mmCIF file of C-alpha atoms in Angstrom:
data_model
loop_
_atom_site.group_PDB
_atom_site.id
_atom_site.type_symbol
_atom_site.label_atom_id
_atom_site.label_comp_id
_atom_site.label_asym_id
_atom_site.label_seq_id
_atom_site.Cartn_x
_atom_site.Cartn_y
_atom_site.Cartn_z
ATOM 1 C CA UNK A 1 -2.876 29.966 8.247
ATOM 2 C CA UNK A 2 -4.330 33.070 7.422
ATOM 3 C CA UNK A 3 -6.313 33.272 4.211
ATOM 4 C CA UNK A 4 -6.260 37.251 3.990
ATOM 5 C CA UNK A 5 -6.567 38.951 0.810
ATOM 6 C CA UNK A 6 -8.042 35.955 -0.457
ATOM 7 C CA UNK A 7 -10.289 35.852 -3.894
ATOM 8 C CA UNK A 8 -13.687 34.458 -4.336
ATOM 9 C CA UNK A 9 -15.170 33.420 -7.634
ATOM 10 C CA UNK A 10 -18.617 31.726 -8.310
ATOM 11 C CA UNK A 11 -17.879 31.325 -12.153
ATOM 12 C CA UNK A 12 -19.675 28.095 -13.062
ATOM 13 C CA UNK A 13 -16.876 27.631 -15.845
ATOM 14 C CA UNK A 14 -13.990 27.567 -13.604
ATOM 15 C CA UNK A 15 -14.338 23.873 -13.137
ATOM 16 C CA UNK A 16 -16.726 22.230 -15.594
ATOM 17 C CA UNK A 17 -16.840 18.780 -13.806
ATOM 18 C CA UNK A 18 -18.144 20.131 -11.003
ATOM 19 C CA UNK A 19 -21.279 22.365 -12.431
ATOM 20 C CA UNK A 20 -23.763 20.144 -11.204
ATOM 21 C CA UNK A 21 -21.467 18.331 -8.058
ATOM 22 C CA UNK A 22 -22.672 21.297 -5.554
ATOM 23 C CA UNK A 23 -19.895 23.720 -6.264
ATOM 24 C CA UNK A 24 -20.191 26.434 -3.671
ATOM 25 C CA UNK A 25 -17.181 28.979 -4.805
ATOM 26 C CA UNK A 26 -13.595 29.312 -6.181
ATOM 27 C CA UNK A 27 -10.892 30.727 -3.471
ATOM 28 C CA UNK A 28 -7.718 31.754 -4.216
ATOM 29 C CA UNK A 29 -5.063 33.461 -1.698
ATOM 30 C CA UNK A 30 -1.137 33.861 -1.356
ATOM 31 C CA UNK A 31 -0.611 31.659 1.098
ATOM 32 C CA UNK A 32 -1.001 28.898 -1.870
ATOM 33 C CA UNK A 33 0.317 30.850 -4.517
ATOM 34 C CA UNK A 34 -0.653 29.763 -8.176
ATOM 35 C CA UNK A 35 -3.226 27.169 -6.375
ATOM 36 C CA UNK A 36 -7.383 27.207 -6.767
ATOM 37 C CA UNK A 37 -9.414 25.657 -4.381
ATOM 38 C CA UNK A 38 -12.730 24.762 -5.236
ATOM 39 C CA UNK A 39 -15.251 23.975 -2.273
ATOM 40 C CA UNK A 40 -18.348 22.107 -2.797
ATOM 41 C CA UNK A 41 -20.789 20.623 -0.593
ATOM 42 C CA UNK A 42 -20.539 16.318 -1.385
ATOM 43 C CA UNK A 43 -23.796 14.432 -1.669
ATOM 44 C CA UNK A 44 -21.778 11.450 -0.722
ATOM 45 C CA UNK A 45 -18.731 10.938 1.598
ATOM 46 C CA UNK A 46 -18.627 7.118 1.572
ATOM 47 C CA UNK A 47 -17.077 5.802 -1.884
ATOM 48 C CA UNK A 48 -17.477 2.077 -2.642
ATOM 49 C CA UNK A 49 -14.879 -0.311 -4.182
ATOM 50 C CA UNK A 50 -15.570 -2.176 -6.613
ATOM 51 C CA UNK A 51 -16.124 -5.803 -5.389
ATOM 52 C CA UNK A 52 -13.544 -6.637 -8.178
ATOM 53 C CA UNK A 53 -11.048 -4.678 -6.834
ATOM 54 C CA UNK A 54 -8.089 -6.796 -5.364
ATOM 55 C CA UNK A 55 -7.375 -4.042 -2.148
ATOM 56 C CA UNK A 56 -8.976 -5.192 0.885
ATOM 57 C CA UNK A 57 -11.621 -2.875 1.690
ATOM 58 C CA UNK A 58 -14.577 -1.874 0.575
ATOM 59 C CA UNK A 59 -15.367 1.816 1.507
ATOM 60 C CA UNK A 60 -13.300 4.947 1.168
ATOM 61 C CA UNK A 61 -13.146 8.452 2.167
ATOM 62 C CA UNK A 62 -11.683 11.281 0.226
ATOM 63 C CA UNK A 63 -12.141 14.661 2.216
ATOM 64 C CA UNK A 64 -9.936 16.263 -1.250
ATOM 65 C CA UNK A 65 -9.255 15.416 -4.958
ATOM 66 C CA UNK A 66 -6.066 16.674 -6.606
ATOM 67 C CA UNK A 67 -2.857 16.854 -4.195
ATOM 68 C CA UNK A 68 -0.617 19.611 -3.390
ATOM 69 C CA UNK A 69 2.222 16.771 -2.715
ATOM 70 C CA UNK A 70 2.367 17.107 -6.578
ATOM 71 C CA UNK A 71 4.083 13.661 -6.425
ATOM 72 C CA UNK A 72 5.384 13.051 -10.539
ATOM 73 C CA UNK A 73 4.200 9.430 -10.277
ATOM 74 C CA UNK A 74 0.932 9.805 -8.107
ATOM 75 C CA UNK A 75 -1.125 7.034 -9.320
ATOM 76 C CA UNK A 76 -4.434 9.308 -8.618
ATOM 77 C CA UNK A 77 -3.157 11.795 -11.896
ATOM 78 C CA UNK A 78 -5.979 10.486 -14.022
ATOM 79 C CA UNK A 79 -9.104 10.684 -12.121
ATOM 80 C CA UNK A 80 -8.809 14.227 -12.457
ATOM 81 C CA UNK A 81 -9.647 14.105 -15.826
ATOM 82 C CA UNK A 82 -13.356 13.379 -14.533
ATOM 83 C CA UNK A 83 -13.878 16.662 -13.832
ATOM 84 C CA UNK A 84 -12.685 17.949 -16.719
ATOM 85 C CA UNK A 85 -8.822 19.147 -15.784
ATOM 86 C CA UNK A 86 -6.062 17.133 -17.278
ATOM 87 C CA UNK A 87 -3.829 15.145 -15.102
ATOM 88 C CA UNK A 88 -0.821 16.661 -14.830
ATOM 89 C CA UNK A 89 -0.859 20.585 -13.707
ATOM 90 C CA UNK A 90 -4.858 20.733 -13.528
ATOM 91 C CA UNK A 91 -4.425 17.826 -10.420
ATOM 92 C CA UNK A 92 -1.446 19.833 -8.292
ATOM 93 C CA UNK A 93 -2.949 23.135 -8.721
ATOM 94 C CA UNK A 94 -6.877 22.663 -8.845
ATOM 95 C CA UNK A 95 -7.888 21.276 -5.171
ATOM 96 C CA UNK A 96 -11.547 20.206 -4.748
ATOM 97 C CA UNK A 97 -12.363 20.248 -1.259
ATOM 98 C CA UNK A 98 -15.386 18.881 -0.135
ATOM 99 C CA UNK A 99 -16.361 21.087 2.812
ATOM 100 C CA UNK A 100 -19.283 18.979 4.376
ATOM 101 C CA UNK A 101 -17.661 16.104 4.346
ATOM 102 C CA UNK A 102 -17.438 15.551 8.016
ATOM 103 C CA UNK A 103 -21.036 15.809 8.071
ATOM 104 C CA UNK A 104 -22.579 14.014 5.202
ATOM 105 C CA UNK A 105 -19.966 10.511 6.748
ATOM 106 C CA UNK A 106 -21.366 11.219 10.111
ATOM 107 C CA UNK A 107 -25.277 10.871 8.372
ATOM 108 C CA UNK A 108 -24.116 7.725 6.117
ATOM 109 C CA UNK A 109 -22.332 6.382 9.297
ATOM 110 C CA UNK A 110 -26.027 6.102 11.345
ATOM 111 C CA UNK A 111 -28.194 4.740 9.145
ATOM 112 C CA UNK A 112 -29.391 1.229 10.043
ATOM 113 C CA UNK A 113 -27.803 -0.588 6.832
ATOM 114 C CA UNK A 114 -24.137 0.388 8.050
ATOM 115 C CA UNK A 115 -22.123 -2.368 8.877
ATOM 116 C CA UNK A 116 -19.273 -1.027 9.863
ATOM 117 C CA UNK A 117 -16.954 -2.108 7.564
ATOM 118 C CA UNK A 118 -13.688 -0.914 7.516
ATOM 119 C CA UNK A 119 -12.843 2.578 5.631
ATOM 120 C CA UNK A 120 -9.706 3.561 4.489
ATOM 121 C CA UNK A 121 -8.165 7.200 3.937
ATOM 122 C CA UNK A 122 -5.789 8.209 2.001
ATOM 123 C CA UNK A 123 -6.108 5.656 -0.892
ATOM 124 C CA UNK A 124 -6.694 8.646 -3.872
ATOM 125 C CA UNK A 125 -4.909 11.788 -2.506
ATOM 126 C CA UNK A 126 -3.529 12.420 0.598
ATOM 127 C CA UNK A 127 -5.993 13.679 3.245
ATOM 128 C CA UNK A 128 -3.320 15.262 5.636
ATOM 129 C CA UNK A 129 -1.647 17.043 2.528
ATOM 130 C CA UNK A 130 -0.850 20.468 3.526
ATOM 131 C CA UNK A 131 -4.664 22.115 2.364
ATOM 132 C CA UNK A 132 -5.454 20.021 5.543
ATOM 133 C CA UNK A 133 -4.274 22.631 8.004
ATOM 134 C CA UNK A 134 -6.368 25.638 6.731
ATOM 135 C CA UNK A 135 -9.605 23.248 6.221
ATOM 136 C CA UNK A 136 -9.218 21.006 9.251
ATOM 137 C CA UNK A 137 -11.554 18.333 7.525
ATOM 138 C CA UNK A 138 -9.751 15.240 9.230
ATOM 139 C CA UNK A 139 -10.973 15.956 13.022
ATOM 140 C CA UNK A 140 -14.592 15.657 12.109
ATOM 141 C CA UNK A 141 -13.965 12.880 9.837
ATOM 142 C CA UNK A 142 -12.615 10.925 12.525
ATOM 143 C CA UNK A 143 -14.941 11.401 14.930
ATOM 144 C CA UNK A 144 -17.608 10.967 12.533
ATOM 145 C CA UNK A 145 -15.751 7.007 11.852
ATOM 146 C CA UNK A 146 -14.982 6.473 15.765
ATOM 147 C CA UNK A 147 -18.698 7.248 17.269
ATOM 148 C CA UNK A 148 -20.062 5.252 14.853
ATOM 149 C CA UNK A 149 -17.603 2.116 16.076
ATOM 150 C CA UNK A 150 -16.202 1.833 12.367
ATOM 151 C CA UNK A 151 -12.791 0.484 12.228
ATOM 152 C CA UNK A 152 -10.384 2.845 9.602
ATOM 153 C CA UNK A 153 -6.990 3.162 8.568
ATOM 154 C CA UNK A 154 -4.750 6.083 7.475
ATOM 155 C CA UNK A 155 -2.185 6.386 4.826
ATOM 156 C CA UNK A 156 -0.274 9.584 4.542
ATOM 157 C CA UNK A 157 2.842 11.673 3.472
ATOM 158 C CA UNK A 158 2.094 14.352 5.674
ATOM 159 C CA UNK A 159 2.948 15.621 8.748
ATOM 160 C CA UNK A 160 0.039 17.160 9.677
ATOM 161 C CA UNK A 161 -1.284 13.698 11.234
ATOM 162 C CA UNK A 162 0.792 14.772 14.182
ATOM 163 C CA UNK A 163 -1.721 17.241 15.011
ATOM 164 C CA UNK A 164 -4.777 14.591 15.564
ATOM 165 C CA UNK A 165 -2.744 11.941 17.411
ATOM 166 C CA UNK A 166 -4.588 12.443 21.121
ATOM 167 C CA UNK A 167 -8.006 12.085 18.894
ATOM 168 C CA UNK A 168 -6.524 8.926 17.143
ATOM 169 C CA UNK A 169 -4.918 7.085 20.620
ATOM 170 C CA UNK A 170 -7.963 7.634 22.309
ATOM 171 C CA UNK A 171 -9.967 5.618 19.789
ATOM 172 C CA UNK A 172 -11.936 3.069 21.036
ATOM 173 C CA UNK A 173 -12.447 1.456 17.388
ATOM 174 C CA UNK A 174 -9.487 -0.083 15.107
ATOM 175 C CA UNK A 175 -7.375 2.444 14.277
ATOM 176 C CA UNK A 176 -4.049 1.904 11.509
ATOM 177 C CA UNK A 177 -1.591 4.301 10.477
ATOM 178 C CA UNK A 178 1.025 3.926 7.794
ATOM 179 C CA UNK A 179 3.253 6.955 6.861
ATOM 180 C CA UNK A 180 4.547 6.442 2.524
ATOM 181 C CA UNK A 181 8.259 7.076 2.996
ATOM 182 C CA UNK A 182 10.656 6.359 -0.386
ATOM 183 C CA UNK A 183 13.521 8.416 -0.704
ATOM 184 C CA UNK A 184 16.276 9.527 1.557
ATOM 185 C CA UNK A 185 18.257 12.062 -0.820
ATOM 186 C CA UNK A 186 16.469 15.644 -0.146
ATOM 187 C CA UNK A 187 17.441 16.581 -3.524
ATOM 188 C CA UNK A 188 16.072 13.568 -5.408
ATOM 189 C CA UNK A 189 12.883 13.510 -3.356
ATOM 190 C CA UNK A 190 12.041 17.424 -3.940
ATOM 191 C CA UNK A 191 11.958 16.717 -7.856
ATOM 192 C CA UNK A 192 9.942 14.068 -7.485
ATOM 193 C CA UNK A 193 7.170 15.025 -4.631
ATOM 194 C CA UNK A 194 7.981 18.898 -4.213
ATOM 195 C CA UNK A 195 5.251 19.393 -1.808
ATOM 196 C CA UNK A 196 5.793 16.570 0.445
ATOM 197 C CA UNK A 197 7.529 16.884 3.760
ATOM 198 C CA UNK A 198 11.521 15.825 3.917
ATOM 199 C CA UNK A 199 12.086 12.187 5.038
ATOM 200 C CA UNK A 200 13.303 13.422 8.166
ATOM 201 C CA UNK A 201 10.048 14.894 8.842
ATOM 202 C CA UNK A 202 8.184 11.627 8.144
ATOM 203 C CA UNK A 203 10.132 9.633 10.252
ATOM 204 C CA UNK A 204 10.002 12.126 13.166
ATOM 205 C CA UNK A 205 6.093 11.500 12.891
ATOM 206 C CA UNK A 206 6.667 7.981 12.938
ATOM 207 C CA UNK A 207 8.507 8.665 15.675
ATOM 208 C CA UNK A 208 5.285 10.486 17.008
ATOM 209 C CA UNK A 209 3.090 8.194 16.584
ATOM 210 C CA UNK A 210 4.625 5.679 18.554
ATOM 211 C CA UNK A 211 5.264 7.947 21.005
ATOM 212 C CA UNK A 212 1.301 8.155 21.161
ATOM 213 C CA UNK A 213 0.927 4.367 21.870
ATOM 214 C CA UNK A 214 -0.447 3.344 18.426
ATOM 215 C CA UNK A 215 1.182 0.907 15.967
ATOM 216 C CA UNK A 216 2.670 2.298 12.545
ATOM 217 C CA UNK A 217 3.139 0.674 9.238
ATOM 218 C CA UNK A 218 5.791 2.528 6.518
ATOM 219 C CA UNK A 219 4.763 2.196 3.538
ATOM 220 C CA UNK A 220 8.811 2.487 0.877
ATOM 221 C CA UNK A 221 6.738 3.016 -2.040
ATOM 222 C CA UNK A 222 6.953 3.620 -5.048
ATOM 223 C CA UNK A 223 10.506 2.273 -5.545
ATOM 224 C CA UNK A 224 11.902 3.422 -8.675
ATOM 225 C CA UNK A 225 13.735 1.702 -11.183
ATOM 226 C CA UNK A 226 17.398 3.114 -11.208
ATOM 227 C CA UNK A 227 16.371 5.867 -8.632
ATOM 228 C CA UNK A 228 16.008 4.665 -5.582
ATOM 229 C CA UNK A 229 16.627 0.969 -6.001
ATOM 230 C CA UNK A 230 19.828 0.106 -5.225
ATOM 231 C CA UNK A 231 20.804 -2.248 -2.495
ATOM 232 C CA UNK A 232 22.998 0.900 -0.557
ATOM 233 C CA UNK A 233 19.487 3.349 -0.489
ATOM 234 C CA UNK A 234 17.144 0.230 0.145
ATOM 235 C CA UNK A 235 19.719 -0.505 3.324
ATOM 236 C CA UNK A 236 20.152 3.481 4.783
ATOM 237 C CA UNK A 237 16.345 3.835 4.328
ATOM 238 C CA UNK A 238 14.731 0.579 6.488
ATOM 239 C CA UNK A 239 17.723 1.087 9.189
ATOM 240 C CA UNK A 240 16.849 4.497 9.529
ATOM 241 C CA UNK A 241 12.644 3.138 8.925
ATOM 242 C CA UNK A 242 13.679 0.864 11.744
ATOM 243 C CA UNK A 243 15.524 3.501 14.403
ATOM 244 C CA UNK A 244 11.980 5.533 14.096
ATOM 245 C CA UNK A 245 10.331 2.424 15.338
ATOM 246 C CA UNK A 246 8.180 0.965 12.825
ATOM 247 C CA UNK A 247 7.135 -2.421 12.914
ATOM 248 C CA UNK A 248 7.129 -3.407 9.527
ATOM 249 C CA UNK A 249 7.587 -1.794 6.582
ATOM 250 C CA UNK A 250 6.469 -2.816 2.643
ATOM 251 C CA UNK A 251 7.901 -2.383 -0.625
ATOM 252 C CA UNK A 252 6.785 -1.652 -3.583
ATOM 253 C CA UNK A 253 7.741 -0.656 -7.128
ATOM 254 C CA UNK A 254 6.684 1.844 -9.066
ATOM 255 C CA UNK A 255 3.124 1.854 -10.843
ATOM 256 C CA UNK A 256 2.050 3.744 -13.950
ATOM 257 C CA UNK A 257 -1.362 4.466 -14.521
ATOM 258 C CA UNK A 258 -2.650 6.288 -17.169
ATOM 259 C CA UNK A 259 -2.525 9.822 -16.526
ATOM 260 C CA UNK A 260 0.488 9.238 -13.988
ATOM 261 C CA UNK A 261 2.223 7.632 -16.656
ATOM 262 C CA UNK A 262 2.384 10.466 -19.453
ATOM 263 C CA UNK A 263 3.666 12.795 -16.103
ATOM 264 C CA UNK A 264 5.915 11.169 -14.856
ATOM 265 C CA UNK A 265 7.264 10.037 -18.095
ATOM 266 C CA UNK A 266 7.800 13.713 -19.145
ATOM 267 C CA UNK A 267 9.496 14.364 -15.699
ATOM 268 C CA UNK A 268 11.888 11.098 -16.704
ATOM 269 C CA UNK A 269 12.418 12.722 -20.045
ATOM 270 C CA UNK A 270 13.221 16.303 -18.257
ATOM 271 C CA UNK A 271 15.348 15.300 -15.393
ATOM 272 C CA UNK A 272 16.635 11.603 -16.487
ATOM 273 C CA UNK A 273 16.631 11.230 -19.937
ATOM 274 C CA UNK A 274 19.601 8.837 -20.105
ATOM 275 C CA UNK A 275 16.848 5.863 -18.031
ATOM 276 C CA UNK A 276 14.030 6.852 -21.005
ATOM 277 C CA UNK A 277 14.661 3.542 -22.798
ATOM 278 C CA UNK A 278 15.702 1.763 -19.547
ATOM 279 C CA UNK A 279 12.027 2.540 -18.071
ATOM 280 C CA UNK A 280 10.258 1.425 -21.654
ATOM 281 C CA UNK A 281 12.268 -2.196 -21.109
ATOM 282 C CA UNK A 282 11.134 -2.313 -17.960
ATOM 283 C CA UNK A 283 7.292 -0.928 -18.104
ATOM 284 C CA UNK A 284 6.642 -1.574 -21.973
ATOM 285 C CA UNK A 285 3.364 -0.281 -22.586
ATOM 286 C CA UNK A 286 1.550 -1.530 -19.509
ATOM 287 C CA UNK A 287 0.905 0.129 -15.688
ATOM 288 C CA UNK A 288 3.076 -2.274 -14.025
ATOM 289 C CA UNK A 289 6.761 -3.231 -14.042
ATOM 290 C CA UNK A 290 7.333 -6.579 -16.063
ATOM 291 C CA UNK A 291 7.494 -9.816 -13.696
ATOM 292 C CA UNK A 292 11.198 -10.395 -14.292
ATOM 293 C CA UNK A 293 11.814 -6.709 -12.241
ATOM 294 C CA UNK A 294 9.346 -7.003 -9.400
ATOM 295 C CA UNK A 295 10.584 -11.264 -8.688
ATOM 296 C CA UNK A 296 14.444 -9.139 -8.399
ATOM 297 C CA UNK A 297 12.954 -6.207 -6.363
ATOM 298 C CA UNK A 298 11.200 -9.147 -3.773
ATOM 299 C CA UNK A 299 14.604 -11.165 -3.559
ATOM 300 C CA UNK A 300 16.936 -7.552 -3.530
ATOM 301 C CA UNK A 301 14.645 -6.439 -0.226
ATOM 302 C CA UNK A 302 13.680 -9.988 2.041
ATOM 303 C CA UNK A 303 17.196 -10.388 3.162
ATOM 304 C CA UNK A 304 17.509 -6.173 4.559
ATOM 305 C CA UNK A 305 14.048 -6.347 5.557
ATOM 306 C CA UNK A 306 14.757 -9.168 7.852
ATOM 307 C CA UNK A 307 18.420 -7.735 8.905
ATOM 308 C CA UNK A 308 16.255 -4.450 10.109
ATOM 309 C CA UNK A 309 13.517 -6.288 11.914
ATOM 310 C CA UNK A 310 10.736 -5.469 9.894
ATOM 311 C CA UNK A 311 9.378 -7.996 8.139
ATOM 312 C CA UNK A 312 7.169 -9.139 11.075
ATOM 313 C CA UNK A 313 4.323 -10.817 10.848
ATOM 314 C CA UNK A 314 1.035 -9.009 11.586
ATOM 315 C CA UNK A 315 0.243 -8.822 15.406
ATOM 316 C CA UNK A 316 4.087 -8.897 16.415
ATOM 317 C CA UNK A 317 6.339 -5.586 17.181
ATOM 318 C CA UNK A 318 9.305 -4.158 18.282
ATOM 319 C CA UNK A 319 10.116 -2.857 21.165
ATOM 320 C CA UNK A 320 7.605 -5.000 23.426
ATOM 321 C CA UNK A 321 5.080 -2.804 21.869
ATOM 322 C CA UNK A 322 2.185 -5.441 21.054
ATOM 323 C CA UNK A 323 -0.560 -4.581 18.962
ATOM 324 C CA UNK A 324 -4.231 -4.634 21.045
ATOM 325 C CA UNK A 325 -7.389 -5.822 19.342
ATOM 326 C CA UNK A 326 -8.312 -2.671 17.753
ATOM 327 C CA UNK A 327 -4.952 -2.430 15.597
ATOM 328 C CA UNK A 328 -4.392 -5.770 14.722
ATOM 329 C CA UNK A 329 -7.816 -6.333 13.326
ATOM 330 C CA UNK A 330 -6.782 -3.168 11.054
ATOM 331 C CA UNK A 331 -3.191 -3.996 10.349
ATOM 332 C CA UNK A 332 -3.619 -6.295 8.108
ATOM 333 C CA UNK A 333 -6.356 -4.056 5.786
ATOM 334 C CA UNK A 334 -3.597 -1.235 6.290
ATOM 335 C CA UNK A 335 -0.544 -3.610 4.862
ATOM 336 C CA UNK A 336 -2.246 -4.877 1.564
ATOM 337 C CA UNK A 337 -4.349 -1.827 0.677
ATOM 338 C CA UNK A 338 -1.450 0.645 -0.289
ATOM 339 C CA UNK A 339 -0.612 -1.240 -3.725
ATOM 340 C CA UNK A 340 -3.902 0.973 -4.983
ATOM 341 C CA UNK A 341 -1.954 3.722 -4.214
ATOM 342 C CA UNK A 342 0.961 3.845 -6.590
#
């Protein structure tokens, strides 16, 4: 990408969260039109989880916070508001990008107390989103994770995975990838993630990835009530999930966090007003769908999961394609950690 003609700012005011988080300067430049990037240098690249968490992992890594996918629903919306920017427009257009990253995990990565445990990527906002190609964070991160023998896994929307595949198959640690893929209609799935790739292009790097050897998880989440739940989409989407060569795929519905909620329930309001009331029966005032809606959802998808092959159990996949030691140790981590993410 070239980045000519781009504008440098070292206001301290520009971002107010981040006047004491190592906030090196403000770029702006055509190539993201109407976007700010803010690089710091981290103190910290390594982000515990809570031990009361219910995801599966302890230890994350977050090369960028805000998301150009500018998903309506992303669940992420609200920890924007930590550094001061609100958690709609503030969290597609105001990218922190934490510059050193690479090199502050390969630091935390060698010190004696390390254990190794597993990391995950790509459980806040997406670390291949497209910011990824101009700041090419993810190579060092991943060597950083495999020389230090730490088993990881990736969950992403974008395509620009494709581009470390060789560093990923030659891996000699536990390596799990799961692309997010939710909506076949072009048109639906540009109002609702405008910045993500088509679901053509996701399935292609499915596609790619097996193509490299490695195992790949799809991730049809978040499922929306009304939108993209109906037995017809649920069936066109795993066949086509399937034909890509996924082993298994997961469903989920959609989740509301604060922050995500008040977006995406302006976008409902916007685009679908006549499901308003439809989506208050359904999420009252609470994050999550009500029980009676998630117990239909699990009994609408079980029978076309298991017509398209891919409801597997972990360890077993298509194609003769069985997973090593390396990726079914992470599989498993990789299945049940993307509920944090919608």
């Amino acid at each position: 990408m070239r980045w000519d003609g781009q504008k440098l700012e070292h206001d301290a005011d520009v971002l107010p969260g981040l006047e004491l988080a190592g906030l090196v300067r403000t770029v702006r430049t055509p190539e993201f039109a109407g976007v700010t990037f803010h690089e710091i240098h981290a103190r910290t690249a390594l982000s515990h989880v809570p031990a009361a968490s219910q995801v599966p992992f302890r230890w994350t890594v977050n090369p960028m916070r805000g998301c150009l996918h500018r998903c309506v629903y992303c669940f992420a919306r609200g920890t924007h508001r930590y550094l001061d920017l609100d958690a709609g427009e503030d969290f597609d257009t105001q990218i922190v990008v934490k510059t050193n990253v690479a090199d502050v995990l390969h630091v935390e990565l060698q010190r004696p107390s390390w254990t190794r445990e597993h990391v995950a990527l790509g459980t806040n906002t997406d670390p291949y989103q497209r910011a990824e190609g101009r700041y090419r964070l993810m190579p060092g991160v991943i060597d950083a994770l495999v020389g230090s023998g730490t088993p990881f896994s990736i969950l992403t929307k974008g395509t620009l995975l494709r581009r470390d595949l060789p560093l990923l198959a030659d891996a000699d640690v536990s390596v799990s990838l799961a692309v997010s893929v939710a909506v076949l209609d072009d048109e639906l799935q540009q109002r609702l993630e405008p910045g993500t790739p088509t679901a053509r292009a996701r399935l292609d790097l499915v596609r790619a990835i097996r193509d490299a050897g490695l195992p790949v998880h799809v991730m049809v989440a978040p499922v929306l009530p009304w939108l993209t739940d109906s037995t017809d989409h649920l069936d066109r989407l795993f066949a086509q999930v399937a034909q890509a060569g996924a082993q298994r795929a997961t469903v989920l519905p959609l989740h509301l966090r604060p922050g995500a909620r008040e977006w995406f329930t302006a976008w409902l309001e916007r685009e679908r007003p006549d499901l308003v009331a439809a989506y208050r029966r359904v999420y009252g005032d609470g994050s999550y769908a009500h029980r009676e809606y998630r117990q239909w959802l699990t009994r609408r998808v079980a029978p076309l999961l298991a017509r398209h092959g891919l409801d597997r159990p972990d360890g077993q996949a298509a194609g003769g394609l069985r997973w090593g030691r390396r990726e079914a140790l992470a599989h498993d981590a990789a299945a049940q950690v993307q509920p944090s993410l919608f």
